Short mmCIF file of C-alpha atoms in Angstrom, two decimals:
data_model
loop_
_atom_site.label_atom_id
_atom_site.label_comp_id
_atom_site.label_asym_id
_atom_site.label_seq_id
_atom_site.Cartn_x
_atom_site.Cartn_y
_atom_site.Cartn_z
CA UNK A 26 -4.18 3.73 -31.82
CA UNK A 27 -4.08 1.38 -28.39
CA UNK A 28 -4.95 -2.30 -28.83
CA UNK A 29 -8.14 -3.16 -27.28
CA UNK A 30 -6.86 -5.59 -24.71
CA UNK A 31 -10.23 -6.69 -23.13
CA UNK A 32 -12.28 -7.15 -26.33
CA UNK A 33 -13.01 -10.37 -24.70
CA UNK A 34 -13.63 -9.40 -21.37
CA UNK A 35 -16.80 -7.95 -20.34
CA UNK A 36 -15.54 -6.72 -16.72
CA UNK A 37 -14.95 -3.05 -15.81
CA UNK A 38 -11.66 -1.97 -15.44
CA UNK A 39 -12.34 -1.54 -11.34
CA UNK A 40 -12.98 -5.54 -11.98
CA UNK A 41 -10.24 -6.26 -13.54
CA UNK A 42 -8.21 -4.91 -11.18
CA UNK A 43 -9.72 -5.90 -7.61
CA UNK A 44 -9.45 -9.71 -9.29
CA UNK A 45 -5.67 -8.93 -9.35
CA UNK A 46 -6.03 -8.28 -13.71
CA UNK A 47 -4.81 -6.67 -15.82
CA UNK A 48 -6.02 -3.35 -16.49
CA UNK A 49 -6.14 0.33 -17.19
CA UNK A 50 -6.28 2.45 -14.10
CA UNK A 51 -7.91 5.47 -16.43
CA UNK A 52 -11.58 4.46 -15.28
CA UNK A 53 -14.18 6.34 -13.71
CA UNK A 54 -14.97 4.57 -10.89
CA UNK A 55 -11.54 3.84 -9.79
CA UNK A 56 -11.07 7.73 -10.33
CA UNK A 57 -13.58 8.14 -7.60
CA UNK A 58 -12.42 5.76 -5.31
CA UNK A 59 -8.81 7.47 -5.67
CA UNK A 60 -10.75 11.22 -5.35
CA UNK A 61 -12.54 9.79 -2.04
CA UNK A 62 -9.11 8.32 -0.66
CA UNK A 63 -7.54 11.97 -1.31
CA UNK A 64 -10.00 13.49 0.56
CA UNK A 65 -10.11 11.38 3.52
CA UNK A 66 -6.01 11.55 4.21
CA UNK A 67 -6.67 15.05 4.23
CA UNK A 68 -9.02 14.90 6.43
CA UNK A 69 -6.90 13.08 8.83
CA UNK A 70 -3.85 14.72 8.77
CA UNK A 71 -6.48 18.19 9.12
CA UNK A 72 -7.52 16.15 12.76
CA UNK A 73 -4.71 13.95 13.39
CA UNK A 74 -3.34 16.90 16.36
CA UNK A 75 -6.81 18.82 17.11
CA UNK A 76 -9.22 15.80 17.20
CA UNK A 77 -7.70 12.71 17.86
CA UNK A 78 -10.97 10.89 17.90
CA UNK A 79 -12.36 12.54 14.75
CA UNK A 80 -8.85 11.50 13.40
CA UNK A 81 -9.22 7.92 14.22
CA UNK A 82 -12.49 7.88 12.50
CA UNK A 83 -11.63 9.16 9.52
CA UNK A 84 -8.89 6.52 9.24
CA UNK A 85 -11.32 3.85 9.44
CA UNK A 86 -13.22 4.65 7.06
CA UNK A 87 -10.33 5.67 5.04
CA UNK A 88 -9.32 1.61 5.35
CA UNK A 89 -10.32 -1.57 5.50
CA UNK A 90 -9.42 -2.44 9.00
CA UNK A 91 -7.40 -0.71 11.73
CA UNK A 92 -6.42 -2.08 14.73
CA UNK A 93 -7.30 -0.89 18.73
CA UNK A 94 -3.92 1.10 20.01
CA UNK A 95 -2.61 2.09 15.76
CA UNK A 96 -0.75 5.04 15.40
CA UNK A 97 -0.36 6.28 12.21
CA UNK A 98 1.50 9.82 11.57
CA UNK A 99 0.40 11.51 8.53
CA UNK A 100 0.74 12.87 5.99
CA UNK A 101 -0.54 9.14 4.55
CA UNK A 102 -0.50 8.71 1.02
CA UNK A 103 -2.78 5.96 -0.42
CA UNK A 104 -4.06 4.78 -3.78
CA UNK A 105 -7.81 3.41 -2.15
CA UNK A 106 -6.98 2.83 1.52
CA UNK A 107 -9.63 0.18 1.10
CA UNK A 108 -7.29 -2.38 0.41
CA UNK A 109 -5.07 -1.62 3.57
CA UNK A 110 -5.48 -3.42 6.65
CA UNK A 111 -3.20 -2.74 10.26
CA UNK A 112 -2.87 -4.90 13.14
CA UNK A 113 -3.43 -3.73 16.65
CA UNK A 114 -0.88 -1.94 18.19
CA UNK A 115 1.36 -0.76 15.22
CA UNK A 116 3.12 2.67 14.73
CA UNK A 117 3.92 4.01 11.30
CA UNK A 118 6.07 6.85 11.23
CA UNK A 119 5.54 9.86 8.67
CA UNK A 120 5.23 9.46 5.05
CA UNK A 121 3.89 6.41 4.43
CA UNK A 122 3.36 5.67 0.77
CA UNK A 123 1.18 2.55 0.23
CA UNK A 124 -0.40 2.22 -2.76
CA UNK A 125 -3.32 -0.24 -2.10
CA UNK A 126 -4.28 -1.71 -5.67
CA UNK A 127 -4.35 -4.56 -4.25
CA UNK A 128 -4.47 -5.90 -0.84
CA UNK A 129 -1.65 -4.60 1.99
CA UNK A 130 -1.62 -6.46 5.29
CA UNK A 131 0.42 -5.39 8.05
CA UNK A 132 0.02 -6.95 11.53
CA UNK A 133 0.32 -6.16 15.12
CA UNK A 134 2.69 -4.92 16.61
CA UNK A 135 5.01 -3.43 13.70
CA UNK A 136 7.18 0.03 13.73
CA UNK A 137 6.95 1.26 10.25
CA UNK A 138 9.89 4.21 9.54
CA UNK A 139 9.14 7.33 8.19
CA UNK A 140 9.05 7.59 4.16
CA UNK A 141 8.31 4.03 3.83
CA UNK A 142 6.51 2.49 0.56
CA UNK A 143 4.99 -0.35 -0.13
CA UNK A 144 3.54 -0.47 -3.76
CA UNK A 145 1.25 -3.13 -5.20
CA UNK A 146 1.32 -2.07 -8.48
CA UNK A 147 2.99 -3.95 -11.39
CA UNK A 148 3.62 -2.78 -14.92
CA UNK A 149 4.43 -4.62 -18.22
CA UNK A 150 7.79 -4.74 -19.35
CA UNK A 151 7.18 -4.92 -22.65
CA UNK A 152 6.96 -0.90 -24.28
CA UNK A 153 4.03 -1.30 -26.03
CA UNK A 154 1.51 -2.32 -23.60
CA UNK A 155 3.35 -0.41 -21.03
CA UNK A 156 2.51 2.94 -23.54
CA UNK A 157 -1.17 1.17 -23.65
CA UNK A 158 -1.47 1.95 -20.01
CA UNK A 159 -1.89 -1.28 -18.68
CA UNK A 160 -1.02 -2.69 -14.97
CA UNK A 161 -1.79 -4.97 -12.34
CA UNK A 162 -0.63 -5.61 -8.84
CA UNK A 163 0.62 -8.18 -6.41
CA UNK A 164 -0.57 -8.13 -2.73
CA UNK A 165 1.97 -7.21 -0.14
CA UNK A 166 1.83 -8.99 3.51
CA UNK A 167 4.21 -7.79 6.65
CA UNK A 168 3.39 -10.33 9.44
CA UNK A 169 2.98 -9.55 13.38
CA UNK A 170 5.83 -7.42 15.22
CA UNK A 171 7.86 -6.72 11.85
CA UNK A 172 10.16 -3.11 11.89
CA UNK A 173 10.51 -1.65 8.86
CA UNK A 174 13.60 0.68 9.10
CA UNK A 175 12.96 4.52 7.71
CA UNK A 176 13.05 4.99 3.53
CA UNK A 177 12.03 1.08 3.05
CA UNK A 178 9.95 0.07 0.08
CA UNK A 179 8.70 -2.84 -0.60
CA UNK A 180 7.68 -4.31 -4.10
CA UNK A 181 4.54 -5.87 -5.04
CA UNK A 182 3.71 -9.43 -3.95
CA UNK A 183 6.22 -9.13 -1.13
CA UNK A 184 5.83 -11.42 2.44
CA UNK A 185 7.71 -10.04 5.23
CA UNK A 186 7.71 -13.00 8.00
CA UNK A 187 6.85 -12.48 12.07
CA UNK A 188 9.50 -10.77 13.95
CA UNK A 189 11.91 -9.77 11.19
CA UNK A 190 13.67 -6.21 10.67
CA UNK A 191 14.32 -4.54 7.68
CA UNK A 192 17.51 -2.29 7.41
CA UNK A 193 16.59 1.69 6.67
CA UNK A 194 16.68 2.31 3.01
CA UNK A 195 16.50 -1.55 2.05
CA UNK A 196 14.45 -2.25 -1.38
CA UNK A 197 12.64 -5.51 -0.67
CA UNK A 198 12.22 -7.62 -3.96
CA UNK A 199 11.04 -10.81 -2.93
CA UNK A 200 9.92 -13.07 -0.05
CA UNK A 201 11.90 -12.27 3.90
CA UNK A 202 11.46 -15.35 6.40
CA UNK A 203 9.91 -14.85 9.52
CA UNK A 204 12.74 -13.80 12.50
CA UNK A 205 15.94 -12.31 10.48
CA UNK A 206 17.51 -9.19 9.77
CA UNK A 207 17.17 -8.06 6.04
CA UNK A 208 19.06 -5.26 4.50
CA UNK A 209 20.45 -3.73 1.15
CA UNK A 210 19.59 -3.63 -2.31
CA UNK A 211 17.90 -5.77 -3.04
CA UNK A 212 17.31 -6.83 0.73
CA UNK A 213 19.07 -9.89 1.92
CA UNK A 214 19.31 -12.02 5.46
CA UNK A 215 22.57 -11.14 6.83
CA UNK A 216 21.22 -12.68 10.26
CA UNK A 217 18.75 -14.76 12.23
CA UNK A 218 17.05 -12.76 15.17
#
């Protein structure tokens, strides 16, 4: 039988986790907001060529803030989309896997590859309350006029600074500085831009 880890806790599991918690993503109301994100990247890939209007209204409510001049190819595959936010002015390729548990900035300006991910979420090492279903995530920030080359992904609690590039198929494990070229596995700064 699971340990009750929040015997002491009186917040919902949705609370939990939008404070950054941990927490077990098996709740209702996170269910729902997962259902409604499903249904809305449908929706916009369904009027992404027909309807490009329709399409760019569906994205906006699909997430928390979009920027004049974004172009985002789907198919899109989010967790909420609330928790996403693009700058003016960006293009993001097919594929893009971002799984919003918590918050994913991306500025203006940025070329995102196709089959890129970014993924908040964080899960305890430890087996047993890893098999107790437990998680939490770490924000992920890509500043202004950042290119993210195609099959990227990018861990949780991630910073990408201004003006840097990111080398197709790099895994990016912690912190890039702002104006450098990044690539490999885990990504490292071979130069300065």
């Amino acid at each position: 039988m699971p340990t009750d880890h929040f015997a002491d806790d009186p917040r919902t599991n949705l609370e939990r986790m939008l404070a950054g918690d941990l927490y077990i993503a098996d709740d209702p109301e996170i269910g729902r907001r997962v259902q409604r994100a499903m249904r809305l990247t449908a929706q916009y890939q369904e009027h992404y060529l027909e309807d490009p209007p329709k399409a760019r209204s569906v994205l906006e409510e699909l997430l928390a803030e979009v920027g004049e001049d974004v172009d985002l190819r789907p198919p899109l595959y989010v967790d909420l989309g609330s928790n996403i936010t693009i700058g003016a002015r960006t293009f993001v390729n097919y594929h893009l896997t971002a799984l919003d548990v918590a918050a994913i900035t991306i500025g203006d300006d940025c070329l995102i590859g196709p089959n890129v991910q970014l993924l908040t979420p964080t899960h305890p090492v430890e087996p047993e309350p890893r098999r107790d279903k437990l998680e939490a995530a770490q924000p992920i920030t890509i500043g202004d006029n950042v290119w993210l080359g195609g099959g990227v992904i990018v861990c949780p609690g991630v910073t990408i600074g201004d003006n840097s590039v990111i080398g197709a198929g790099a895994v990016v494990t912690k912190d890039i500085p702002a104006g450098v070229v990044a690539v490999g596995n885990p990504a490292r700064p071979i130069r300065s831009i």
